[in-house]
Structures are given as structure tokens and as C-alpha cells.
């Protein structure tokens, strides 16, 4: 356990919730405890091995923290449909040990608290909306360009789900004329992730992105693909902020290139000063750096607690209404007064 | 006035709202009166000329209908930001007479009822969600392929706005290798609209779509572009239903081609049975045919009425609280009891 706790676990801050946060990645699990102001006070990382080895370590980390709720931003694909039998599961991930793992359910059962569950990138965009570069926005997009490419989407004041969840890292882009690299996505070969992920850069140019900083042609090409994706996301979602994070975006020279090429593609069509005149403030790095996901996870936990309170309040109201009805119907025969309707929450 | 009213305007149906609906297109204005069940009882069309000529005819149509509200689905771009000075305006449209026209405001001032205002395609998707092919869906996409290409988006149970509104008809797609046509979008040349709108078909093949029904190569190409757009919208928005409407989609042979090519592009990546196994029910024509927009406009009117009631109730509550406070503070000096705070709604 790589615990770098800033202080001993205590009872948290009076008047604030005590929320567990888990950013579940394909390589490592980042755990933290914090509050709804986005403050983190205890933190640890564990390698992502198998559910049998990893889940107990996560549970041990959170078990005695006196949590009110836990929020989880998870690598995917995941099932986010609350009406589904497999809600809270990791589904058909390329990591075989985790296929059909009831991740949220295992944590909820072990910890006995509400568990908010979403994709890692939805967690990250939520973090930036609550505490970072998209603070106060009603809509924002977070694109992470790293080992894979993922897109978290916040619209109309909520995280975008739908049939499952966005997988816009796999959107189709036009191959740039100078690019002969075939792409490496096992499903789509030359989708955005196939052409522009970190491993695609490494395979195309023979070295990882971090060792190619001075090679202009690398970033001309990479920014050309990212700009197509950003332009399409702007045209589709009309976000108030576009945030580009992930390992590849540590190459800061990408930002001016992506801004310029996105503007070139849109070509003034939107007539929107936020896009046309303030690109430097419109397409930005995450203000929370690598903490966007873990701080977003705090808010996933908070939202689930509120959801669960709403659910409990509704059930309580129904139960009390039912009880009142039973009383009104009561004619002195105790068998009729017995309430056979069960209320569970 | 091309009035084809089904019966004389009366007082509407007891117990139901009386809602005006306006589908404002670049060529014609479709007006109707109906109710929140989507029933239409009076209808007319007027050509779209200039605001000076056309607005009075619209106002005359609705003026004596005893409306509770009006809903407008409008050609764009439009300003949908309620906090903006130009909320309800048509903004930088290519139709010069309508640039910066305060369309919703003019109708609201003349008719004295709440006016719901959104894009034509958002109106159409709302119609299909409330009464048509996407009934009961929490998320759906409506793509109209005609003179232009427009996309209406309903997600998380609401119409998508954002910084402005979706303009996904202009998304960038990969040129198909067999296509030498340069594209005709004045902003982007070869974006989706530039390559796949009705006029692009006409210009490329020398005849309008309706006269090319038997030419397989036309529909192979057209479906190839539409499928890229549909795949990208699925990957980005994860809709529960994709509806393809507009004049070009009257060529029904496009549907099986678009379904097959979309499935081919996604290549099983989403592992989602709705997409992988039920394409025939996933990518569909509008169930309301050409009435999606006008019936959606009814619901825009209803939503605005609810919004306005919420606003009035809140103002009333504040006024009454303020009045109660004044009473509590009243010490017998009538000058102090005079309430100088104004409440307006």
C-alpha cells in the first residue's frame, strides 16, 4: 500500500460530509478521502491487478474512514443504467479479469454506504466543472489523450449517459494526407484513438511522446487529429469549455496548435465570440491537473448520497401514506390492519 | 394564407391547454394550434419572406386563438441563452432579412403569452420523444438530411443547448475514396452538409435525389457519409434512438444501407444489443413523418408555460414573504409599511 496520507484518518471536518473517492484506472487505483468542497485529506494508490486481489485492498483503505458515501470514476466500459441487472458493473473491458465485475456493488456491500459510479472521464469533467477550469459551466467536455482516448461530457447541468455512456475517443476522423500509419485500434483501426493515442505516437514515430518534444511533424500531425475531434465535439455538444488532459497533453506545445487548427476547421461558422475570439480560454488544460478525476469522484459520491436520500424520503413518504391509509381503513379487526406491503431501501 | 383548418377555431378542448405551434423554416412557416397531447386542430402555411411581411401574418393567425402559450422551432442559428440580451433572436443566418431578428420577442409581445423557442431540429426531436419513434426515451438524436443537414439532440431528459446549440450537420467526415466532388459548404467545403445535403447530391450527380432513386452508386456514397455521422453521434451521445428525417431520407433505400454501414464502422465495439442486434429499431425514420417539428413545437410551448408558471410562483412567494416581513416590521407608522420593492413577472 502506497499510502501518502497527509494526516491520520479522523472524523473529518465538522459540518462537512466525509466522502471516499476512487479513480479506478486500468493501471492503478487512486483512493482518497475528502469532502464536498473538493478537499482531500488522505490518499493512496494500488496497482490494478485482479478483482480478487485489488478489491480487498480498496475496501481496507475505506472501511474505517466513517464515510457518508463513496464516489467511483471507473475505466470502462461500465453499465450506468440504474434499471439494468448489471448496473455498476465493469462490462466488456479488454482486461479479462475485470469483465463483468460487479465493482460498485462489491464496494457498496462491503462499505455499507451509497456508491456513486460513472466513467473515469465523466468523473474528471465533473471535477473540472465543480472545482476547476469549467467551474460554473452548464456544459463542458473533458478529453483525455493518453494510453487510450476518452471523453467525459457534462451537458445541461449533468453528466451525459444515454444508452450507455460516451465513447467519443473512438470517433471517426479523416486521415491526414501526410500520414501513412494504419492506426492501432483493434476495433476501428484508424479511429481517433487508433491514430492519436500515446501508443499510436510511439508506434508511428518509434519513441514515446515524451521523447519527441522537439519533433514538429509529430505535433503537427497529432494536433490535426485532436483538432478534428474537438471541432466535431464543439459542433455536436456546443460546450462552454473544452478541457484537454492526459499524458500526451503534457506536451504543452499541442495547445496552440490544437486551438489554431480547430479555429481553422470551424472557419468562423459558429459566429460565437467564446469560440472565435477567446480560444486560449476555451480550449484549456485541466485546472486540477491530475486531480480532476479524484476530486470529481468526491462529487459522484455526494450526488449518490443525495440520490439515495431522495429515494429514502420518497419510500418513507409512501410508507407513511400507506400506513395512514391502513389506519383510515381500520375497522377494529386487527388482521386487516396488518400491513403486508414491504418497503425497502 | 393557405389555411387548411380542420375545424373552426373555438375554445379548444376542455381540460387541455390551447397551444400555438410554429415551425419556422427557411422556405415556409408552418403554423398550427393544438394541445399538450400533440393533437392539432388548425393549420396553415405561409412563405418565409421578410420579418416585416411574414411576422404580421403569423401574428394574425394566432391572435384570436385564445392561446395559453406558443412554441417555436426555428431555422438558425438562434440565441437560446436566457441570460443573453438577444435571447430568442435569429442571429447570423444566411437569410439577410432575418439576421438579428427578435423573432420570439416579437411574437411574445404581440400575443402576450409565453413563447418557447428552440431550433427546428430540437423541436423535431422533442416531437418524436413525446409522440413518435423515441417515445419514452431519455435520449435521442434527430438528423434531418435535406436542403441542409441539421441535428436535434435530446439527452438526460432534455434538449441539448450549451454555449449555443448543436450544429452537428457541419461535422467533419472522411471523404470516401471514390468521391471527387469538392463539397459545397460555404464555410467548410467538405463537411457533412457540404458533401451529403440534397443540393450536394444534385450538384454531384446532375439531378435531384428524387430522380436518382435507381442509381445505386448515389446511395452507396450518400449512406457512407450519413453512416459516419451516425456512428460519431452514437459514440459521442449514446442515444437510445437515432431518427433520420428530411427530404433526402424519403429515399427509403438509404435506411438499410445506413444501418449496415454504421454497424460496420462501429464493428461491435459498443457490445450493446440495442445497437448490435436491433439496428432496424435503432436507426429509424420519424414516426410522425413531416409533423415531428410542429408537434414538437406544441411541447416547446407547454414547457415554456411551465417555466413561466415556475417563475411566477417563485416571484409570488417572494412577494408574499416580503409582505409578511413588512407586516411583522409594522409598528403603526403607515409610512414604514409602504412596500417600495417592486415585483414583476
XYZ file of C-alpha atoms in Angstrom:
690
model
C 0.000 0.000 0.000
C 1.471 3.270 -1.178
C -0.171 5.382 1.484
C 0.874 9.002 1.409
C -1.794 10.128 3.867
C -1.452 13.798 4.743
C -2.740 13.226 8.253
C -4.196 10.359 10.187
C -7.727 9.414 9.342
C -10.026 11.137 11.753
C -13.645 12.084 11.847
C -13.353 14.620 9.035
C -14.346 18.264 9.228
C -17.401 19.136 11.353
C -20.345 20.180 9.203
C -18.919 18.616 6.065
C -19.544 15.224 4.548
C -16.848 12.598 4.667
C -16.626 11.146 1.177
C -14.467 8.410 -0.247
C -13.154 8.906 -3.792
C -11.822 6.220 -6.080
C -10.358 6.767 -9.513
C -10.220 3.263 -10.922
C -7.818 3.121 -13.844
C -6.597 0.220 -15.912
C -3.125 0.512 -14.361
C -3.701 1.888 -10.880
C -6.406 2.656 -8.356
C -6.213 6.110 -6.764
C -8.079 6.270 -3.441
C -8.732 9.329 -1.321
C -10.953 10.635 1.432
C -12.274 14.170 1.335
C -15.319 16.379 1.472
C -17.814 18.108 -0.795
C -15.590 21.164 -1.055
C -13.161 19.037 -3.017
C -10.616 18.954 -0.196
C -8.599 15.717 0.027
C -7.044 14.588 3.247
C -5.869 11.037 2.815
C -4.675 9.319 -0.283
C -3.242 6.051 -1.527
C -2.581 4.185 -4.754
C -2.761 0.481 -5.518
C -1.905 -1.346 -8.711
C -4.903 -2.646 -10.692
C -4.405 -6.426 -10.570
C -7.481 -8.682 -10.341
C -10.755 -8.029 -8.516
C -9.814 -10.786 -6.023
C -6.543 -9.076 -5.112
C -7.456 -5.430 -5.593
C -10.982 -5.082 -4.185
C -9.951 -6.141 -0.629
C -7.211 -3.511 -0.594
C -9.662 -0.807 -1.673
C -12.148 -1.925 0.957
C -9.442 -1.953 3.647
C -8.496 1.593 2.724
C -12.029 2.940 3.075
C -13.506 0.637 5.728
C -12.748 2.554 8.928
C -12.993 6.053 7.493
C -16.546 6.664 8.678
C -17.628 7.553 5.160
C -21.002 9.032 4.295
C -20.638 7.936 0.674
C -18.147 6.755 -1.927
C -17.727 8.015 -5.491
C -16.052 5.946 -8.194
C -14.816 7.087 -11.600
C -14.022 3.847 -13.385
C -12.274 2.602 -16.523
C -14.816 1.126 -18.881
C -16.970 0.236 -20.494
C -19.289 0.244 -17.491
C -23.022 -0.201 -17.015
C -24.565 3.080 -15.802
C -28.208 2.164 -16.347
C -29.853 2.078 -12.918
C -32.604 -0.181 -14.248
C -30.150 -2.769 -15.513
C -29.377 -6.073 -13.775
C -25.706 -5.266 -14.174
C -25.768 -1.621 -13.022
C -22.398 -0.709 -11.540
C -20.559 -3.486 -13.389
C -17.450 -3.160 -15.479
C -18.646 -4.861 -18.690
C -16.613 -5.913 -21.757
C -13.252 -4.397 -20.839
C -10.117 -5.656 -22.599
C -8.780 -6.537 -19.101
C -10.103 -10.134 -18.840
C -10.062 -10.406 -15.030
C -12.427 -7.443 -14.756
C -15.017 -8.454 -17.361
C -18.485 -8.428 -15.748
C -17.099 -7.443 -12.350
C -19.768 -6.006 -10.032
C -17.438 -3.237 -8.987
C -19.821 -0.676 -7.472
C -21.945 -3.408 -5.859
C -18.939 -5.060 -4.187
C -17.859 -1.755 -2.702
C -21.377 -0.844 -1.603
C -21.910 -4.208 0.066
C -18.578 -4.097 1.856
C -18.759 -0.456 2.975
C -22.492 -0.073 3.554
C -22.650 3.422 2.064
C -24.133 4.832 -1.165
C -21.692 4.400 -4.046
C -21.808 6.851 -6.958
C -20.487 5.274 -10.132
C -19.525 6.706 -13.511
C -16.781 6.591 -16.104
C -13.297 7.881 -15.239
C -13.650 10.682 -17.797
C -17.099 11.696 -16.583
C -15.512 11.876 -13.113
C -12.783 14.117 -14.498
C -15.165 16.506 -16.261
C -17.256 16.705 -13.079
C -14.130 17.584 -11.078
C -13.298 20.391 -13.503
C -16.904 21.648 -13.502
C -17.083 21.713 -9.693
C -13.592 22.906 -8.834
C -11.525 23.559 -11.951
C -11.361 25.074 -15.410
C -15.093 24.651 -16.137
C -16.311 25.971 -12.786
C -19.810 27.359 -13.140
C -20.295 25.945 -16.645
C -23.551 24.239 -17.590
C -21.701 22.223 -20.229
C -18.124 21.075 -20.709
C -16.107 18.384 -22.422
C -13.020 16.658 -20.989
C -10.837 14.794 -23.469
C -8.014 12.674 -22.117
C -5.303 11.734 -24.595
C -3.065 9.046 -23.164
C -2.844 5.256 -23.403
C -6.369 5.498 -24.766
C -8.542 8.478 -25.649
C -11.610 9.102 -23.533
C -14.227 11.842 -23.465
C -16.246 12.919 -20.429
C -19.283 15.052 -21.180
C -21.265 17.393 -18.946
C -24.361 18.953 -20.583
C -27.470 20.775 -19.393
C -26.001 20.663 -15.888
C -25.465 16.887 -15.705
C -23.132 14.086 -16.802
C -24.091 12.559 -20.147
C -25.101 8.915 -20.078
C -27.731 7.736 -22.592
C -27.906 4.164 -23.831
C -24.551 3.502 -22.144
C -22.014 6.347 -21.991
C -19.953 8.402 -24.424
C -17.152 6.553 -26.209
C -16.159 9.527 -28.294
C -12.466 8.612 -28.109
C -13.332 6.201 -30.897
C -14.951 8.763 -33.199
C -14.020 8.614 -36.851
C -11.717 11.292 -38.176
C -10.327 11.987 -41.621
C -6.849 10.579 -42.151
C -4.357 13.385 -42.754
C -2.775 13.190 -46.209
C 0.815 13.006 -44.928
C 0.047 10.102 -42.539
C 0.793 6.554 -43.683
C 0.388 4.926 -40.254
C -2.516 2.441 -40.424
C -3.818 3.019 -36.876
C -3.912 0.615 -33.965
C -7.463 0.393 -32.613
C -8.386 -3.300 -32.527
C -11.994 -2.436 -33.431
C -11.710 0.505 -35.824
C -8.044 0.595 -36.833
C -7.929 4.305 -37.708
C -10.456 5.956 -35.396
C -9.253 8.872 -33.227
C -7.804 6.558 -30.559
C -6.270 4.353 -33.248
C -4.440 7.300 -34.816
C -3.762 9.707 -31.956
C -3.347 7.836 -28.645
C 0.030 7.754 -26.907
C 0.810 4.221 -28.158
C -0.069 5.298 -31.735
C 2.514 8.084 -31.483
C 5.077 5.640 -30.110
C 4.416 3.069 -32.813
C 4.361 5.616 -35.656
C 7.500 7.516 -34.641
C 9.454 4.802 -32.802
C 9.580 6.628 -29.449
C 7.114 7.723 -26.780
C 5.602 11.225 -26.963
C 7.745 12.492 -24.090
C 10.924 11.841 -26.133
C 9.602 13.552 -29.256
C 9.034 17.036 -27.833
C 11.282 18.768 -30.407
C 9.926 16.961 -33.487
C 7.475 19.439 -35.046
C 5.977 16.975 -37.523
C 4.812 14.803 -34.614
C 2.770 17.617 -33.082
C 1.520 18.970 -36.397
C 0.014 15.561 -37.078
C -1.210 14.881 -33.539
C -2.852 18.315 -33.260
C -4.511 17.766 -36.646
C -6.337 14.723 -35.329
C -7.164 16.218 -31.937
C -8.494 19.379 -33.641
C -10.879 17.329 -35.794
C -12.231 15.659 -32.665
C -12.503 18.964 -30.796
C -14.285 20.625 -33.739
C -16.762 17.748 -34.000
C -17.403 17.812 -30.253
C -17.969 21.587 -30.376
C -20.372 21.226 -33.323
C -22.244 18.396 -31.610
C -22.307 19.444 -27.957
C -21.744 23.197 -28.014
C -19.750 23.031 -24.742
C -18.862 26.134 -22.765
C -15.371 24.749 -22.143
C -13.129 22.142 -23.786
C -10.521 20.615 -21.478
C -7.660 18.530 -22.856
C -5.859 16.320 -20.355
C -3.939 13.045 -20.206
C -0.295 12.122 -20.666
C 0.046 13.208 -24.299
C -1.303 16.671 -23.436
C 1.651 17.164 -21.094
C 3.279 18.249 -24.370
C 2.140 21.834 -23.909
C 3.161 22.774 -27.469
C -0.005 20.922 -28.542
C -2.374 23.548 -27.126
C -1.657 26.453 -29.511
C -1.634 24.024 -32.439
C -4.963 22.446 -31.472
C -6.528 25.884 -30.944
C -5.318 27.178 -34.300
C -6.423 24.085 -36.223
C -9.807 23.898 -34.510
C -10.428 27.538 -35.399
C -9.311 26.815 -38.954
C -11.726 23.910 -39.276
C -14.706 25.802 -37.823
C -13.781 28.796 -40.014
C -15.953 31.295 -38.149
C -19.128 29.337 -38.809
C -20.425 29.496 -35.242
C -20.063 33.305 -35.002
C -19.560 32.843 -31.322
C -17.055 35.098 -29.618
C -16.218 32.473 -26.963
C -15.019 30.206 -29.763
C -13.790 32.717 -32.331
C -12.068 35.269 -30.126
C -11.201 33.514 -26.867
C -9.732 30.195 -27.991
C -6.999 30.487 -25.332
C -9.664 30.380 -22.640
C -11.949 27.981 -24.483
C -9.591 25.038 -25.141
C -7.585 24.614 -21.965
C -5.651 22.130 -19.838
C -7.334 20.807 -16.685
C -7.003 23.341 -13.866
C -6.814 20.460 -11.382
C -4.048 18.697 -13.302
C -4.055 15.008 -12.481
C -6.525 15.530 -9.603
C -9.560 16.196 -11.817
C -10.691 12.571 -11.630
C -10.252 12.028 -7.900
C -11.927 15.324 -6.995
C -14.735 14.556 -9.420
C -15.154 11.195 -7.681
C -15.866 13.067 -4.416
C -18.790 14.752 -6.168
C -20.017 11.445 -7.608
C -20.190 10.259 -4.003
C -22.027 13.375 -2.891
C -24.530 13.106 -5.768
C -25.235 9.473 -4.898
C -25.841 10.381 -1.278
C -28.392 12.968 -2.394
C -29.960 10.471 -4.786
C -30.170 7.934 -2.003
C -31.677 10.480 0.418
C -34.272 11.382 -2.198
C -35.055 7.721 -2.663
C -35.341 7.131 1.088
C -37.514 10.198 1.584
C -39.833 9.026 -1.187
C -40.047 5.496 0.246
C -40.677 6.902 3.724
C -43.414 9.137 2.389
C -45.015 6.220 0.567
C -44.775 4.021 3.652
C -46.294 6.691 5.841
C -49.093 7.338 3.339
C -49.746 3.605 3.204
C -49.807 3.412 6.995
C -52.221 6.355 7.200
C -54.436 4.631 4.646
C -54.357 1.440 6.718
C -55.426 3.425 9.788
C -58.270 5.056 7.861
C -59.395 1.603 6.689
C -59.050 0.039 10.139
C -62.443 -1.180 11.344
C -61.304 -2.857 14.565
C -60.274 -6.154 13.011
C -56.525 -6.386 13.725
C -55.957 -8.768 10.772
C -56.976 -6.056 8.327
C -54.635 -3.549 9.908
C -51.628 -5.759 9.282
C -49.514 -4.146 6.636
C -48.329 -6.747 4.165
C -46.738 -4.279 1.762
C -42.997 -4.178 2.189
C -40.954 -1.057 1.858
C -37.268 -1.457 1.237
C -34.474 0.986 0.653
C -52.927 32.260 -46.396
C -53.013 28.546 -47.082
C -55.363 27.658 -44.254
C -56.387 24.017 -44.157
C -58.004 24.234 -40.704
C -59.713 21.003 -39.728
C -62.426 22.817 -37.864
C -63.166 26.387 -36.946
C -61.073 27.846 -34.190
C -63.003 27.511 -30.960
C -62.118 27.377 -27.327
C -60.125 24.152 -27.622
C -60.754 21.002 -25.641
C -61.940 21.453 -22.028
C -59.240 20.484 -19.535
C -56.463 20.756 -22.099
C -54.131 23.617 -22.873
C -54.538 25.538 -26.087
C -51.078 25.834 -27.579
C -49.840 27.526 -30.715
C -47.105 25.761 -32.683
C -44.841 27.319 -35.253
C -42.251 25.520 -37.329
C -40.249 28.365 -38.806
C -38.278 27.134 -41.794
C -36.135 28.984 -44.280
C -38.740 28.436 -47.016
C -42.072 28.284 -45.227
C -43.704 28.846 -41.867
C -45.974 26.058 -40.650
C -48.485 27.262 -38.045
C -50.882 25.148 -36.032
C -52.994 25.200 -32.915
C -53.245 22.137 -30.707
C -52.871 20.766 -27.215
C -50.352 19.019 -24.978
C -51.473 15.617 -26.250
C -49.986 16.511 -29.595
C -53.374 16.887 -31.254
C -53.544 19.545 -33.974
C -56.785 21.186 -34.928
C -55.998 24.132 -37.154
C -53.145 24.596 -39.511
C -51.727 26.987 -42.101
C -48.566 27.653 -44.054
C -47.025 30.938 -45.161
C -43.939 31.544 -47.264
C -40.882 32.826 -45.371
C -40.328 36.287 -46.862
C -39.106 39.104 -44.616
C -39.884 39.721 -40.941
C -41.891 42.816 -41.980
C -44.138 40.784 -44.274
C -44.192 37.433 -42.515
C -44.446 38.272 -38.800
C -47.827 40.063 -39.151
C -49.295 37.027 -40.932
C -48.091 34.722 -38.159
C -49.484 37.052 -35.522
C -52.819 37.281 -37.361
C -53.044 33.506 -37.466
C -52.524 33.090 -33.715
C -54.013 36.317 -32.349
C -57.617 35.288 -31.705
C -56.957 31.651 -30.819
C -57.075 32.171 -27.069
C -53.657 30.567 -26.693
C -52.114 29.632 -23.354
C -48.651 29.539 -24.919
C -46.776 29.368 -28.211
C -43.885 27.066 -29.124
C -41.471 27.876 -31.949
C -38.953 25.569 -33.632
C -36.870 27.916 -35.743
C -34.267 27.807 -38.502
C -30.958 29.028 -37.172
C -28.612 29.873 -35.851
C -30.642 31.211 -32.944
C -29.802 32.548 -29.487
C -31.132 30.153 -26.816
C -29.273 31.625 -23.855
C -31.894 33.026 -21.489
C -29.308 35.321 -19.935
C -28.380 36.869 -23.249
C -29.508 40.297 -24.477
C -30.502 38.647 -27.755
C -32.326 35.611 -26.336
C -34.947 34.461 -28.833
C -33.238 36.148 -31.800
C -32.348 34.587 -35.103
C -28.646 35.505 -35.295
C -26.234 35.178 -38.254
C -28.474 33.292 -40.692
C -27.572 33.297 -44.396
C -31.052 34.854 -44.991
C -30.102 38.559 -44.723
C -33.583 39.901 -43.896
C -33.709 37.722 -40.793
C -30.268 38.474 -39.351
C -30.651 39.652 -35.724
C -34.440 39.412 -35.870
C -36.029 39.288 -32.396
C -38.348 36.528 -33.510
C -39.528 35.081 -30.197
C -39.755 38.531 -28.609
C -41.913 39.919 -31.437
C -44.335 37.022 -31.113
C -44.408 37.246 -27.316
C -45.080 40.985 -27.370
C -47.826 40.682 -29.964
C -49.567 37.649 -28.482
C -48.995 38.237 -24.775
C -48.326 34.573 -23.994
C -45.180 32.658 -23.028
C -43.195 31.707 -26.144
C -40.987 28.598 -26.061
C -38.139 28.881 -28.533
C -35.634 26.357 -29.859
C -34.076 25.156 -33.100
C -36.262 23.458 -35.722
C -34.387 20.167 -35.250
C -34.619 20.320 -31.456
C -38.368 20.805 -31.990
C -38.445 17.728 -34.220
C -36.557 15.505 -31.778
C -38.870 16.676 -28.988
C -41.905 15.758 -31.112
C -40.526 12.264 -31.706
C -39.645 11.859 -28.000
C -43.105 12.940 -26.853
C -45.289 11.328 -29.536
C -43.207 9.372 -32.031
C -40.373 6.934 -32.618
C -38.429 7.902 -29.484
C -41.400 7.907 -27.127
C -40.255 7.211 -23.584
C -36.568 7.650 -24.436
C -34.300 9.652 -22.157
C -32.025 10.405 -25.114
C -32.480 10.574 -28.865
C -30.961 12.181 -31.934
C -32.898 13.548 -34.915
C -30.918 14.121 -38.090
C -32.611 15.878 -40.955
C -30.992 15.484 -44.367
C -32.469 17.926 -46.850
C -31.508 21.361 -48.181
C -29.191 21.479 -45.195
C -28.293 18.907 -42.583
C -29.397 19.571 -39.019
C -29.213 17.595 -35.809
C -31.596 17.872 -32.861
C -30.384 16.319 -29.633
C -32.309 15.209 -26.560
C -30.152 13.924 -23.677
C -30.630 13.227 -19.975
C -34.320 14.006 -20.485
C -33.863 17.484 -22.011
C -32.990 19.282 -25.243
C -29.285 19.961 -25.648
C -28.224 23.607 -25.730
C -24.815 24.522 -24.306
C -22.868 27.556 -25.462
C -25.365 27.943 -28.323
C -26.909 24.799 -29.825
C -25.763 21.740 -31.757
C -24.615 22.362 -35.327
C -23.653 18.759 -35.936
C -24.806 18.889 -39.559
C -21.444 20.529 -40.146
C -19.346 17.824 -38.501
C -16.236 16.722 -40.332
C -16.306 13.332 -42.026
C -13.718 11.406 -44.007
C -14.056 11.817 -47.754
C -14.884 8.496 -49.399
C -12.163 7.351 -51.802
C -14.474 7.140 -54.835
C -15.798 10.707 -54.349
C -14.233 13.538 -56.361
C -16.935 16.127 -55.570
C -15.310 19.017 -53.658
C -18.294 19.763 -51.400
C -20.449 22.905 -51.247
C -20.481 24.214 -47.670
C -19.508 27.892 -47.861
C -17.709 27.584 -44.502
C -16.212 24.080 -44.541
C -16.458 22.948 -48.157
C -16.480 19.194 -47.430
C -18.157 18.860 -44.030
C -21.148 16.510 -43.738
C -23.587 19.132 -45.067
C -21.152 20.084 -47.807
C -20.900 16.503 -49.053
C -24.274 14.927 -48.252
C -27.069 17.552 -48.321
C -29.717 17.409 -51.031
C -28.080 20.184 -53.087
C -24.730 18.327 -52.866
C -26.383 15.251 -54.397
C -27.954 17.382 -57.121
C -24.703 19.157 -57.919
C -22.616 15.981 -57.894
C -24.950 13.811 -59.981
C -26.702 16.460 -62.068
C -30.225 15.711 -60.819
C -32.118 15.958 -57.532
C -32.198 12.957 -55.192
C -35.819 12.143 -56.070
C -34.805 11.489 -59.694
C -31.855 9.269 -58.781
C -33.707 6.544 -56.898
C -32.433 3.721 -59.124
C -28.784 4.804 -59.195
C -27.087 2.567 -56.604
C -23.799 4.468 -56.571
C -25.633 7.593 -55.362
C -26.989 5.834 -52.299
C -23.812 3.882 -51.601
C -21.979 7.187 -51.361
C -24.714 9.087 -49.517
C -25.165 6.316 -46.947
C -21.400 6.197 -46.444
C -21.387 9.815 -45.287
C -24.553 9.568 -43.231
C -23.232 6.428 -41.527
C -20.057 8.213 -40.457
C -22.160 10.958 -38.891
C -24.494 8.471 -37.222
C -21.568 6.445 -35.852
C -19.920 9.579 -34.450
C -23.180 10.744 -32.878
C -23.689 7.295 -31.305
C -20.126 7.291 -29.953
C -20.495 10.825 -28.605
C -24.075 10.915 -27.303
C -25.017 7.273 -26.773
C -28.632 7.940 -27.827
C -31.395 5.422 -27.251
C -32.804 6.158 -30.715
C -31.456 7.633 -33.942
C -34.094 9.182 -36.211
C -33.290 10.124 -39.804
C -35.707 12.520 -41.475
C -35.781 15.220 -44.137
C -36.327 15.162 -47.883
C -33.297 13.049 -48.805
C -34.396 10.331 -46.343
C -37.604 9.930 -48.334
C -35.330 7.619 -50.370
C -36.128 4.655 -48.165
C -33.377 2.527 -49.735
C -30.984 4.625 -47.621
C -32.090 3.090 -44.317
C -30.736 -0.470 -44.750
C -27.522 0.965 -46.221
C -27.015 3.423 -43.347
C -27.727 0.687 -40.785
C -25.279 -1.740 -42.372
C -22.505 0.826 -42.735
C -22.969 2.230 -39.223
C -22.727 -1.317 -37.834
C -19.655 -1.900 -39.987
C -17.958 1.230 -38.675
C -18.746 0.518 -35.007
C -17.664 -3.099 -35.555
C -19.218 -4.444 -32.358
C -17.174 -2.125 -30.162
C -20.074 -0.980 -28.002
C -21.223 -4.559 -27.180
C -24.687 -3.152 -26.831
C -27.544 -5.302 -28.066
C -29.721 -2.281 -28.941
C -27.036 -1.214 -31.401
C -25.593 -4.563 -32.466
C -28.726 -6.682 -32.780
C -31.640 -4.282 -33.273
C -30.369 -1.824 -35.843
C -33.750 -1.914 -37.608
C -35.364 -0.452 -34.492
C -32.424 1.728 -33.546
C -31.943 3.785 -36.713
C -35.428 4.677 -37.898
C -37.490 7.203 -39.863
C -39.583 9.712 -37.881
C -42.833 8.074 -36.758
C -44.556 11.449 -37.127
C -43.309 11.942 -40.677
C -43.279 15.636 -41.525
C -45.265 16.501 -38.361
C -42.386 15.885 -35.928
C -41.433 19.557 -35.875
C -44.887 21.055 -35.488
C -45.909 18.589 -32.785
C -42.608 19.206 -31.028
C -43.359 22.930 -31.152
C -46.544 22.276 -29.138
C -44.353 20.814 -26.393
C -41.945 23.749 -26.569
C -44.972 25.932 -25.834
C -46.076 23.723 -22.961
C -42.559 23.691 -21.462
C -42.377 27.476 -21.625
C -45.724 27.787 -19.880
C -44.426 25.578 -17.064
C -41.201 27.558 -16.930
C -43.196 30.780 -16.740
C -45.511 29.375 -14.031
C -42.471 28.326 -12.014
C -41.080 31.827 -12.406
C -44.399 33.436 -11.392
C -44.846 31.129 -8.417
C -41.363 31.998 -7.214
C -41.975 35.738 -7.623
C -45.319 35.407 -5.860
C -43.715 33.528 -2.998
C -41.015 36.185 -2.682
C -43.588 38.977 -2.786
C -45.718 37.308 -0.159
C -42.699 36.668 2.059
C -41.698 40.298 1.649
C -45.239 41.412 2.521
C -45.297 39.184 5.610
C -41.961 40.668 6.657
C -43.370 44.180 6.219
C -46.334 43.265 8.427
C -44.030 41.856 11.109
C -41.985 45.073 10.994
C -45.066 47.322 11.034
C -45.064 49.486 14.183
C -48.136 51.569 13.392
C -46.378 54.140 11.233
C -48.027 53.752 7.817
C -45.002 55.228 6.015
C -42.897 52.269 7.138
C -45.453 49.769 5.907
C -45.323 51.103 2.384
C -43.671 48.465 0.239
C -41.283 50.072 -2.178
C -39.858 46.831 -3.550
C -41.342 46.040 -6.908
C -42.128 42.544 -8.066
C -42.502 41.943 -11.761
C -43.202 38.866 -13.831
